Amino acid sequence: MPEHKIWQWVETLSGHLDRVSSVAVSPDGKTLASSSLDQTIALWDLKSGQKLHTLSGHSGSVLGVSFSPDGQSLVSCGTDKKIQVWDLGKFKPIRQLGRWFGGHQEPVLALAMAPDGKTLVSTSGDLRLKGWNMATGRNEWTVTLNGEKLGEIQSLAISPDGKILAGGSTDSQIALWNLQTGEKLRTLTGHSAGVTEVAFSPDGQVLASSSWDKTVALWNYQKGKQITSLVGHSDGVNAVRFHPDGERLASGSWDKTLALWNGKTGEQIASLVGHSDAVRSLAFSPDGRVLVSGSWDQTIALWQV
């Protein structure tokens, strides 16, 4: 796809009654999931923009959603300390991870699903990361952030090969762990304020991070070195995602805009304007034709090339 084609607004999805906290697109590209501070998860037909279903079961703000690799289930987390697994065929909850033992003691802030769907990782305000076996629902390992001299981890990402877990911290650091054991591998430093989101490139060679310092950083995480810094937003950056082609990225900011970047040159390709409040979350469709943005203006915008 030619690099400088114009991305344009297609549609705004309205229906949430409070801020949209997270968005995710199903592996087949047909369904969009959005979570909100209104305590619900909405499922949308990505092509038509029609709402398919509303999942209700959380007793607090829903902060994150993640599809299973087979698209048959969805996992959500929130301020009610729950990690809920949903059957998308029946639109019903299947299991609550840690309900009886090993659960978080504070709001669950974010989730990351391994590419094979066998492991889920959660991060919480209790300053713990937990690795969950999705087949058994058991907590396999726990990392205590206080012991690793890290602040609260706000976002998580798992490398495409399923070996590395990355977490962005409020103290401006990025930490890397062995996904299977929870062993810490390395810390990346370079941001001057809290790290809001981390994302691996599709080939797993580059890690991107967004920060309250108004920048997006690209890292050769295997060597522990920063490659470049993407500068253009006028306020803190909340979200970052790689395009499926691996060469471009999108970022969303408190400045109410989305930015598109050439990851090779660091050049800003476009600025997308349409939200009336902070852009909180982003997701690309698997074919790369649609970019989804969730905002604190309570809406979801669809952008297309």
Short mmCIF file of N, CA and C in Angstrom, two decimals, residues 16-192:
data_model
loop_
_atom_site.label_atom_id
_atom_site.label_comp_id
_atom_site.label_asym_id
_atom_site.label_seq_id
_atom_site.Cartn_x
_atom_site.Cartn_y
_atom_site.Cartn_z
N HIS A 16 -21.53 4.21 24.11
CA HIS A 16 -21.05 4.18 25.49
C HIS A 16 -21.51 5.43 26.23
N LEU A 17 -21.72 5.28 27.52
CA LEU A 17 -22.21 6.38 28.35
C LEU A 17 -21.11 7.03 29.17
N ASP A 18 -19.87 6.58 28.95
CA ASP A 18 -18.72 7.18 29.64
C ASP A 18 -17.49 6.97 28.76
N ARG A 19 -16.34 7.36 29.25
CA ARG A 19 -15.11 7.31 28.46
C ARG A 19 -14.78 5.91 27.95
N VAL A 20 -14.27 5.85 26.72
CA VAL A 20 -13.85 4.59 26.12
C VAL A 20 -12.39 4.36 26.52
N SER A 21 -12.14 3.22 27.15
CA SER A 21 -10.82 2.96 27.72
C SER A 21 -9.93 2.09 26.85
N SER A 22 -10.54 1.22 26.04
CA SER A 22 -9.75 0.27 25.25
C SER A 22 -10.53 -0.20 24.05
N VAL A 23 -9.83 -0.50 22.95
CA VAL A 23 -10.44 -1.09 21.76
C VAL A 23 -9.58 -2.24 21.27
N ALA A 24 -10.22 -3.23 20.65
CA ALA A 24 -9.51 -4.37 20.08
C ALA A 24 -10.30 -4.90 18.91
N VAL A 25 -9.60 -5.40 17.88
CA VAL A 25 -10.23 -5.97 16.69
C VAL A 25 -9.98 -7.47 16.69
N SER A 26 -11.01 -8.24 16.38
CA SER A 26 -10.90 -9.69 16.36
C SER A 26 -9.91 -10.16 15.30
N PRO A 27 -9.32 -11.34 15.49
CA PRO A 27 -8.32 -11.85 14.52
C PRO A 27 -8.83 -11.95 13.08
N ASP A 28 -10.15 -12.18 12.91
CA ASP A 28 -10.69 -12.27 11.54
C ASP A 28 -11.07 -10.91 10.97
N GLY A 29 -10.91 -9.85 11.77
CA GLY A 29 -11.17 -8.49 11.31
C GLY A 29 -12.63 -8.11 11.22
N LYS A 30 -13.52 -8.96 11.71
CA LYS A 30 -14.95 -8.69 11.56
C LYS A 30 -15.58 -7.96 12.75
N THR A 31 -15.01 -8.17 13.94
CA THR A 31 -15.64 -7.65 15.15
C THR A 31 -14.71 -6.70 15.90
N LEU A 32 -15.28 -5.62 16.37
CA LEU A 32 -14.58 -4.65 17.21
C LEU A 32 -15.14 -4.74 18.62
N ALA A 33 -14.24 -4.77 19.60
CA ALA A 33 -14.66 -4.72 21.00
C ALA A 33 -14.17 -3.42 21.61
N SER A 34 -15.02 -2.79 22.41
CA SER A 34 -14.64 -1.57 23.11
C SER A 34 -15.04 -1.67 24.57
N SER A 35 -14.17 -1.19 25.45
CA SER A 35 -14.50 -1.18 26.88
C SER A 35 -14.63 0.26 27.34
N SER A 36 -15.38 0.44 28.41
CA SER A 36 -15.68 1.80 28.84
C SER A 36 -15.77 1.91 30.35
N LEU A 37 -15.64 3.15 30.81
CA LEU A 37 -15.84 3.44 32.22
C LEU A 37 -17.31 3.31 32.61
N ASP A 38 -18.19 3.07 31.63
CA ASP A 38 -19.61 2.86 31.92
C ASP A 38 -19.91 1.43 32.38
N GLN A 39 -18.84 0.64 32.60
CA GLN A 39 -18.91 -0.72 33.14
C GLN A 39 -19.32 -1.78 32.12
N THR A 40 -19.33 -1.42 30.83
CA THR A 40 -19.73 -2.37 29.80
C THR A 40 -18.65 -2.56 28.74
N ILE A 41 -18.84 -3.63 27.96
CA ILE A 41 -18.05 -3.91 26.77
C ILE A 41 -19.03 -3.96 25.60
N ALA A 42 -18.74 -3.22 24.56
CA ALA A 42 -19.59 -3.23 23.37
C ALA A 42 -18.90 -4.01 22.26
N LEU A 43 -19.67 -4.81 21.55
CA LEU A 43 -19.19 -5.54 20.38
C LEU A 43 -19.85 -4.94 19.14
N TRP A 44 -19.03 -4.63 18.14
CA TRP A 44 -19.50 -3.94 16.94
C TRP A 44 -19.12 -4.72 15.69
N ASP A 45 -19.94 -4.62 14.67
CA ASP A 45 -19.57 -5.12 13.34
C ASP A 45 -18.67 -4.07 12.71
N LEU A 46 -17.41 -4.44 12.48
CA LEU A 46 -16.44 -3.43 12.02
C LEU A 46 -16.79 -2.88 10.64
N LYS A 47 -17.38 -3.71 9.79
CA LYS A 47 -17.71 -3.26 8.43
C LYS A 47 -18.89 -2.31 8.40
N SER A 48 -19.96 -2.65 9.13
CA SER A 48 -21.18 -1.83 9.07
C SER A 48 -21.24 -0.77 10.17
N GLY A 49 -20.47 -0.98 11.24
CA GLY A 49 -20.52 -0.05 12.37
C GLY A 49 -21.70 -0.30 13.30
N GLN A 50 -22.44 -1.36 13.06
CA GLN A 50 -23.60 -1.67 13.90
C GLN A 50 -23.17 -2.36 15.20
N LYS A 51 -23.84 -1.97 16.30
CA LYS A 51 -23.55 -2.64 17.56
C LYS A 51 -24.21 -4.02 17.55
N LEU A 52 -23.41 -5.04 17.90
CA LEU A 52 -23.89 -6.41 17.90
C LEU A 52 -24.41 -6.85 19.25
N HIS A 53 -23.70 -6.41 20.31
CA HIS A 53 -24.06 -6.88 21.64
C HIS A 53 -23.36 -6.03 22.69
N THR A 54 -23.94 -5.99 23.87
CA THR A 54 -23.31 -5.35 25.01
C THR A 54 -23.09 -6.39 26.09
N LEU A 55 -21.84 -6.51 26.56
CA LEU A 55 -21.51 -7.45 27.62
C LEU A 55 -21.49 -6.70 28.95
N SER A 56 -22.33 -7.14 29.88
CA SER A 56 -22.42 -6.53 31.20
C SER A 56 -22.11 -7.58 32.25
N GLY A 57 -21.25 -7.24 33.17
CA GLY A 57 -20.86 -8.20 34.20
C GLY A 57 -19.86 -7.62 35.17
N HIS A 58 -19.18 -6.55 34.74
CA HIS A 58 -18.26 -5.86 35.63
C HIS A 58 -19.05 -4.92 36.54
N SER A 59 -18.55 -4.73 37.75
CA SER A 59 -19.21 -3.82 38.71
C SER A 59 -18.43 -2.52 38.87
N GLY A 60 -17.52 -2.28 37.93
CA GLY A 60 -16.75 -1.04 37.91
C GLY A 60 -16.32 -0.74 36.50
N SER A 61 -15.53 0.30 36.32
CA SER A 61 -15.05 0.66 34.99
C SER A 61 -14.28 -0.49 34.36
N VAL A 62 -14.54 -0.73 33.08
CA VAL A 62 -13.78 -1.75 32.34
C VAL A 62 -12.61 -1.06 31.67
N LEU A 63 -11.39 -1.54 31.94
CA LEU A 63 -10.19 -0.83 31.51
C LEU A 63 -9.48 -1.48 30.33
N GLY A 64 -9.73 -2.76 30.08
CA GLY A 64 -9.02 -3.42 28.99
C GLY A 64 -9.78 -4.59 28.42
N VAL A 65 -9.58 -4.86 27.12
CA VAL A 65 -10.16 -6.02 26.44
C VAL A 65 -9.13 -6.64 25.51
N SER A 66 -9.19 -7.96 25.39
CA SER A 66 -8.27 -8.68 24.51
C SER A 66 -8.95 -9.92 23.95
N PHE A 67 -8.90 -10.09 22.62
CA PHE A 67 -9.46 -11.28 21.98
C PHE A 67 -8.49 -12.45 22.11
N SER A 68 -9.06 -13.65 22.19
CA SER A 68 -8.23 -14.85 22.07
C SER A 68 -7.80 -14.99 20.62
N PRO A 69 -6.69 -15.68 20.34
CA PRO A 69 -6.22 -15.82 18.95
C PRO A 69 -7.23 -16.48 18.01
N ASP A 70 -8.10 -17.35 18.56
CA ASP A 70 -9.09 -18.00 17.70
C ASP A 70 -10.37 -17.17 17.57
N GLY A 71 -10.44 -16.04 18.28
CA GLY A 71 -11.59 -15.15 18.19
C GLY A 71 -12.85 -15.66 18.85
N GLN A 72 -12.76 -16.78 19.55
CA GLN A 72 -13.95 -17.38 20.16
C GLN A 72 -14.26 -16.81 21.53
N SER A 73 -13.26 -16.18 22.16
CA SER A 73 -13.47 -15.62 23.49
C SER A 73 -12.82 -14.25 23.61
N LEU A 74 -13.23 -13.53 24.64
CA LEU A 74 -12.72 -12.20 24.92
C LEU A 74 -12.39 -12.14 26.41
N VAL A 75 -11.31 -11.46 26.76
CA VAL A 75 -10.95 -11.28 28.16
C VAL A 75 -11.02 -9.80 28.49
N SER A 76 -11.58 -9.47 29.65
CA SER A 76 -11.71 -8.07 30.06
C SER A 76 -11.22 -7.90 31.50
N CYS A 77 -10.86 -6.67 31.85
CA CYS A 77 -10.41 -6.38 33.21
C CYS A 77 -10.90 -5.00 33.61
N GLY A 78 -10.88 -4.72 34.93
CA GLY A 78 -11.38 -3.42 35.35
C GLY A 78 -11.11 -3.07 36.79
N THR A 79 -11.75 -1.99 37.20
CA THR A 79 -11.53 -1.46 38.55
C THR A 79 -12.17 -2.33 39.63
N ASP A 80 -13.02 -3.27 39.22
CA ASP A 80 -13.63 -4.19 40.19
C ASP A 80 -12.69 -5.35 40.55
N LYS A 81 -11.43 -5.27 40.02
CA LYS A 81 -10.37 -6.24 40.30
C LYS A 81 -10.58 -7.56 39.56
N LYS A 82 -11.57 -7.62 38.68
CA LYS A 82 -11.89 -8.85 37.97
C LYS A 82 -11.13 -8.98 36.65
N ILE A 83 -10.84 -10.24 36.31
CA ILE A 83 -10.42 -10.61 34.95
C ILE A 83 -11.46 -11.60 34.46
N GLN A 84 -12.27 -11.16 33.52
CA GLN A 84 -13.44 -11.94 33.08
C GLN A 84 -13.20 -12.51 31.68
N VAL A 85 -13.45 -13.80 31.52
CA VAL A 85 -13.37 -14.46 30.21
C VAL A 85 -14.78 -14.66 29.68
N TRP A 86 -15.01 -14.21 28.43
CA TRP A 86 -16.35 -14.26 27.83
C TRP A 86 -16.39 -15.21 26.64
N ASP A 87 -17.48 -15.97 26.54
CA ASP A 87 -17.77 -16.79 25.37
C ASP A 87 -18.49 -15.91 24.36
N LEU A 88 -17.85 -15.66 23.21
CA LEU A 88 -18.45 -14.76 22.23
C LEU A 88 -19.51 -15.43 21.37
N GLY A 89 -19.64 -16.74 21.51
CA GLY A 89 -20.72 -17.42 20.81
C GLY A 89 -22.04 -17.27 21.56
N LYS A 90 -21.93 -17.30 22.89
CA LYS A 90 -23.13 -17.20 23.74
C LYS A 90 -23.25 -15.84 24.42
N PHE A 91 -22.20 -14.99 24.27
CA PHE A 91 -22.16 -13.67 24.91
C PHE A 91 -22.32 -13.79 26.42
N LYS A 92 -21.70 -14.83 26.99
CA LYS A 92 -21.79 -15.05 28.42
C LYS A 92 -20.40 -15.24 29.03
N PRO A 93 -20.27 -14.91 30.32
CA PRO A 93 -18.97 -15.14 30.98
C PRO A 93 -18.71 -16.63 31.17
N ILE A 94 -17.47 -17.04 30.90
CA ILE A 94 -17.06 -18.44 31.07
C ILE A 94 -16.40 -18.63 32.42
N ARG A 95 -15.50 -17.71 32.76
CA ARG A 95 -14.66 -17.88 33.93
C ARG A 95 -14.15 -16.53 34.41
N GLN A 96 -13.94 -16.43 35.70
CA GLN A 96 -13.27 -15.26 36.28
C GLN A 96 -11.93 -15.72 36.83
N LEU A 97 -10.85 -15.23 36.25
CA LEU A 97 -9.53 -15.65 36.68
C LEU A 97 -9.21 -15.09 38.07
N GLY A 98 -8.74 -15.97 38.95
CA GLY A 98 -8.36 -15.54 40.29
C GLY A 98 -9.54 -15.28 41.20
N ARG A 99 -10.71 -15.76 40.83
CA ARG A 99 -11.89 -15.49 41.65
C ARG A 99 -11.75 -16.08 43.06
N TRP A 100 -11.23 -17.30 43.12
CA TRP A 100 -11.14 -17.98 44.42
C TRP A 100 -9.74 -17.92 45.01
N PHE A 101 -8.73 -17.80 44.16
CA PHE A 101 -7.36 -17.82 44.69
C PHE A 101 -6.43 -17.16 43.68
N GLY A 102 -5.51 -16.33 44.19
CA GLY A 102 -4.45 -15.77 43.35
C GLY A 102 -4.83 -14.54 42.57
N GLY A 103 -5.99 -13.95 42.84
CA GLY A 103 -6.42 -12.77 42.10
C GLY A 103 -5.74 -11.49 42.56
N HIS A 104 -5.99 -10.42 41.83
CA HIS A 104 -5.43 -9.11 42.17
C HIS A 104 -6.22 -8.47 43.31
N GLN A 105 -5.54 -7.61 44.07
CA GLN A 105 -6.15 -6.94 45.23
C GLN A 105 -6.53 -5.49 44.94
N GLU A 106 -6.20 -5.01 43.75
CA GLU A 106 -6.52 -3.65 43.33
C GLU A 106 -6.99 -3.70 41.88
N PRO A 107 -7.47 -2.56 41.33
CA PRO A 107 -7.93 -2.56 39.93
C PRO A 107 -6.94 -3.19 38.96
N VAL A 108 -7.47 -3.98 38.02
CA VAL A 108 -6.64 -4.59 36.99
C VAL A 108 -6.59 -3.62 35.81
N LEU A 109 -5.39 -3.16 35.47
CA LEU A 109 -5.21 -2.03 34.57
C LEU A 109 -5.13 -2.41 33.09
N ALA A 110 -4.54 -3.57 32.81
CA ALA A 110 -4.32 -3.94 31.41
C ALA A 110 -4.04 -5.44 31.31
N LEU A 111 -4.20 -5.96 30.08
CA LEU A 111 -4.01 -7.37 29.79
C LEU A 111 -3.16 -7.54 28.54
N ALA A 112 -2.52 -8.70 28.43
CA ALA A 112 -1.84 -9.07 27.18
C ALA A 112 -1.99 -10.58 27.00
N MET A 113 -2.42 -10.97 25.81
CA MET A 113 -2.62 -12.39 25.49
C MET A 113 -1.46 -12.88 24.62
N ALA A 114 -0.90 -14.04 24.96
CA ALA A 114 0.16 -14.63 24.15
C ALA A 114 -0.39 -15.03 22.79
N PRO A 115 0.45 -15.03 21.75
CA PRO A 115 -0.02 -15.36 20.39
C PRO A 115 -0.66 -16.74 20.29
N ASP A 116 -0.22 -17.69 21.12
CA ASP A 116 -0.81 -19.03 21.06
C ASP A 116 -2.05 -19.17 21.94
N GLY A 117 -2.40 -18.11 22.66
CA GLY A 117 -3.60 -18.11 23.49
C GLY A 117 -3.48 -18.90 24.78
N LYS A 118 -2.31 -19.42 25.08
CA LYS A 118 -2.16 -20.27 26.26
C LYS A 118 -1.89 -19.48 27.53
N THR A 119 -1.32 -18.29 27.39
CA THR A 119 -0.95 -17.48 28.55
C THR A 119 -1.54 -16.09 28.45
N LEU A 120 -2.08 -15.60 29.56
CA LEU A 120 -2.56 -14.23 29.69
C LEU A 120 -1.78 -13.57 30.80
N VAL A 121 -1.40 -12.31 30.61
CA VAL A 121 -0.71 -11.57 31.66
C VAL A 121 -1.56 -10.36 32.04
N SER A 122 -1.64 -10.10 33.33
CA SER A 122 -2.40 -8.96 33.84
C SER A 122 -1.50 -8.08 34.69
N THR A 123 -1.81 -6.78 34.73
CA THR A 123 -1.10 -5.84 35.59
C THR A 123 -2.12 -5.06 36.41
N SER A 124 -1.75 -4.74 37.65
CA SER A 124 -2.72 -4.18 38.57
C SER A 124 -2.13 -3.06 39.43
N GLY A 125 -3.05 -2.28 40.01
CA GLY A 125 -2.66 -1.26 40.96
C GLY A 125 -2.07 -1.81 42.23
N ASP A 126 -2.14 -3.15 42.42
CA ASP A 126 -1.50 -3.77 43.58
C ASP A 126 -0.01 -3.98 43.36
N LEU A 127 0.51 -3.41 42.24
CA LEU A 127 1.93 -3.49 41.88
C LEU A 127 2.40 -4.93 41.68
N ARG A 128 1.54 -5.71 41.03
CA ARG A 128 1.89 -7.08 40.70
C ARG A 128 1.50 -7.39 39.25
N LEU A 129 2.35 -8.19 38.61
CA LEU A 129 2.02 -8.79 37.33
C LEU A 129 1.70 -10.25 37.59
N LYS A 130 0.71 -10.78 36.88
CA LYS A 130 0.36 -12.18 37.05
C LYS A 130 0.26 -12.87 35.70
N GLY A 131 0.87 -14.05 35.61
CA GLY A 131 0.77 -14.87 34.42
C GLY A 131 -0.24 -15.97 34.64
N TRP A 132 -1.23 -16.08 33.74
CA TRP A 132 -2.34 -17.01 33.90
C TRP A 132 -2.31 -18.09 32.83
N ASN A 133 -2.57 -19.33 33.22
CA ASN A 133 -2.75 -20.43 32.29
C ASN A 133 -4.20 -20.40 31.82
N MET A 134 -4.43 -20.13 30.54
CA MET A 134 -5.79 -19.95 30.05
C MET A 134 -6.57 -21.26 29.99
N ALA A 135 -5.87 -22.40 29.95
CA ALA A 135 -6.56 -23.70 29.91
C ALA A 135 -7.11 -24.06 31.29
N THR A 136 -6.33 -23.78 32.33
CA THR A 136 -6.73 -24.16 33.68
C THR A 136 -7.29 -23.00 34.50
N GLY A 137 -6.96 -21.76 34.07
CA GLY A 137 -7.37 -20.59 34.83
C GLY A 137 -6.48 -20.30 36.02
N ARG A 138 -5.40 -21.04 36.16
CA ARG A 138 -4.52 -20.89 37.31
C ARG A 138 -3.47 -19.80 37.12
N ASN A 139 -3.10 -19.18 38.24
CA ASN A 139 -2.02 -18.20 38.25
C ASN A 139 -0.70 -18.95 38.30
N GLU A 140 0.10 -18.85 37.22
CA GLU A 140 1.35 -19.60 37.11
C GLU A 140 2.53 -18.88 37.76
N TRP A 141 2.54 -17.55 37.69
CA TRP A 141 3.62 -16.79 38.33
C TRP A 141 3.15 -15.38 38.65
N THR A 142 3.82 -14.78 39.61
CA THR A 142 3.54 -13.41 40.03
C THR A 142 4.84 -12.64 40.16
N VAL A 143 4.87 -11.45 39.61
CA VAL A 143 6.02 -10.54 39.74
C VAL A 143 5.60 -9.38 40.63
N THR A 144 6.37 -9.14 41.69
CA THR A 144 6.11 -8.01 42.58
C THR A 144 6.97 -6.84 42.14
N LEU A 145 6.33 -5.76 41.71
CA LEU A 145 7.07 -4.64 41.11
C LEU A 145 7.90 -3.88 42.13
N ASN A 146 7.44 -3.84 43.37
CA ASN A 146 8.24 -3.16 44.41
C ASN A 146 9.62 -3.77 44.52
N GLY A 147 9.68 -5.08 44.42
CA GLY A 147 10.95 -5.78 44.53
C GLY A 147 11.86 -5.58 43.34
N GLU A 148 11.30 -5.11 42.23
CA GLU A 148 12.09 -4.89 41.02
C GLU A 148 12.32 -3.41 40.75
N LYS A 149 12.00 -2.59 41.75
CA LYS A 149 12.23 -1.14 41.66
C LYS A 149 11.55 -0.52 40.43
N LEU A 150 10.29 -0.89 40.26
CA LEU A 150 9.48 -0.37 39.16
C LEU A 150 8.21 0.26 39.72
N GLY A 151 7.70 1.27 39.01
CA GLY A 151 6.42 1.86 39.38
C GLY A 151 5.29 1.01 38.83
N GLU A 152 4.09 1.54 38.89
CA GLU A 152 2.91 0.84 38.38
C GLU A 152 3.02 0.61 36.89
N ILE A 153 2.80 -0.63 36.46
CA ILE A 153 2.83 -0.97 35.04
C ILE A 153 1.45 -0.70 34.45
N GLN A 154 1.40 0.22 33.48
CA GLN A 154 0.13 0.65 32.89
C GLN A 154 -0.27 -0.12 31.64
N SER A 155 0.71 -0.74 30.99
CA SER A 155 0.41 -1.44 29.75
C SER A 155 1.35 -2.62 29.58
N LEU A 156 0.89 -3.59 28.80
CA LEU A 156 1.65 -4.82 28.56
C LEU A 156 1.61 -5.17 27.08
N ALA A 157 2.67 -5.85 26.61
CA ALA A 157 2.70 -6.38 25.25
C ALA A 157 3.55 -7.63 25.25
N ILE A 158 3.19 -8.57 24.40
CA ILE A 158 3.93 -9.83 24.28
C ILE A 158 4.49 -9.93 22.87
N SER A 159 5.75 -10.31 22.75
CA SER A 159 6.41 -10.40 21.45
C SER A 159 5.72 -11.45 20.57
N PRO A 160 5.78 -11.29 19.25
CA PRO A 160 5.10 -12.21 18.33
C PRO A 160 5.53 -13.67 18.49
N ASP A 161 6.76 -13.91 18.95
CA ASP A 161 7.21 -15.28 19.16
C ASP A 161 6.77 -15.84 20.51
N GLY A 162 6.09 -15.00 21.32
CA GLY A 162 5.56 -15.46 22.58
C GLY A 162 6.58 -15.66 23.68
N LYS A 163 7.77 -15.09 23.53
CA LYS A 163 8.83 -15.31 24.52
C LYS A 163 9.04 -14.15 25.48
N ILE A 164 8.77 -12.92 25.01
CA ILE A 164 9.10 -11.72 25.80
C ILE A 164 7.85 -10.95 26.18
N LEU A 165 7.78 -10.54 27.43
CA LEU A 165 6.74 -9.66 27.93
C LEU A 165 7.34 -8.29 28.19
N ALA A 166 6.70 -7.24 27.67
CA ALA A 166 7.14 -5.87 27.92
C ALA A 166 6.08 -5.14 28.72
N GLY A 167 6.53 -4.28 29.64
CA GLY A 167 5.62 -3.49 30.45
C GLY A 167 6.10 -2.07 30.57
N GLY A 168 5.17 -1.11 30.42
CA GLY A 168 5.50 0.30 30.54
C GLY A 168 5.10 0.82 31.91
N SER A 169 6.02 1.52 32.58
CA SER A 169 5.82 1.93 33.97
C SER A 169 5.59 3.42 34.13
N THR A 170 4.88 3.77 35.20
CA THR A 170 4.64 5.18 35.52
C THR A 170 5.92 5.92 35.89
N ASP A 171 6.98 5.19 36.21
CA ASP A 171 8.24 5.84 36.58
C ASP A 171 9.16 6.07 35.38
N SER A 172 8.61 5.93 34.16
CA SER A 172 9.28 6.20 32.87
C SER A 172 10.12 5.03 32.36
N GLN A 173 10.15 3.92 33.06
CA GLN A 173 10.93 2.77 32.60
C GLN A 173 10.06 1.79 31.80
N ILE A 174 10.75 0.96 31.01
CA ILE A 174 10.13 -0.17 30.32
C ILE A 174 10.90 -1.41 30.78
N ALA A 175 10.17 -2.41 31.22
CA ALA A 175 10.81 -3.63 31.68
C ALA A 175 10.45 -4.79 30.77
N LEU A 176 11.39 -5.72 30.63
CA LEU A 176 11.20 -6.91 29.81
C LEU A 176 11.36 -8.15 30.69
N TRP A 177 10.45 -9.10 30.52
CA TRP A 177 10.48 -10.34 31.29
C TRP A 177 10.38 -11.54 30.37
N ASN A 178 10.84 -12.70 30.87
CA ASN A 178 10.59 -13.98 30.22
C ASN A 178 9.12 -14.33 30.47
N LEU A 179 8.34 -14.52 29.40
CA LEU A 179 6.91 -14.71 29.55
C LEU A 179 6.57 -15.97 30.35
N GLN A 180 7.33 -17.03 30.15
CA GLN A 180 6.98 -18.30 30.78
C GLN A 180 7.33 -18.34 32.27
N THR A 181 8.39 -17.65 32.66
CA THR A 181 8.85 -17.75 34.05
C THR A 181 8.64 -16.48 34.87
N GLY A 182 8.45 -15.33 34.19
CA GLY A 182 8.34 -14.07 34.90
C GLY A 182 9.69 -13.50 35.31
N GLU A 183 10.76 -14.10 34.84
CA GLU A 183 12.11 -13.61 35.17
C GLU A 183 12.39 -12.30 34.41
N LYS A 184 12.88 -11.30 35.13
CA LYS A 184 13.19 -10.02 34.51
C LYS A 184 14.47 -10.13 33.68
N LEU A 185 14.40 -9.60 32.46
CA LEU A 185 15.52 -9.69 31.53
C LEU A 185 16.29 -8.39 31.38
N ARG A 186 15.55 -7.26 31.34
CA ARG A 186 16.22 -5.98 31.03
C ARG A 186 15.27 -4.83 31.32
N THR A 187 15.86 -3.66 31.58
CA THR A 187 15.08 -2.43 31.74
C THR A 187 15.55 -1.42 30.69
N LEU A 188 14.59 -0.77 30.03
CA LEU A 188 14.90 0.27 29.04
C LEU A 188 14.59 1.63 29.64
N THR A 189 15.53 2.56 29.53
CA THR A 189 15.33 3.91 30.05
C THR A 189 15.59 4.93 28.96
N GLY A 190 14.82 6.02 28.96
CA GLY A 190 14.97 7.04 27.94
C GLY A 190 13.84 8.05 27.97
N HIS A 191 12.65 7.62 28.37
CA HIS A 191 11.54 8.55 28.50
C HIS A 191 11.74 9.42 29.74
N SER A 192 11.17 10.62 29.70
CA SER A 192 11.31 11.55 30.83
C SER A 192 10.03 11.63 31.66
#
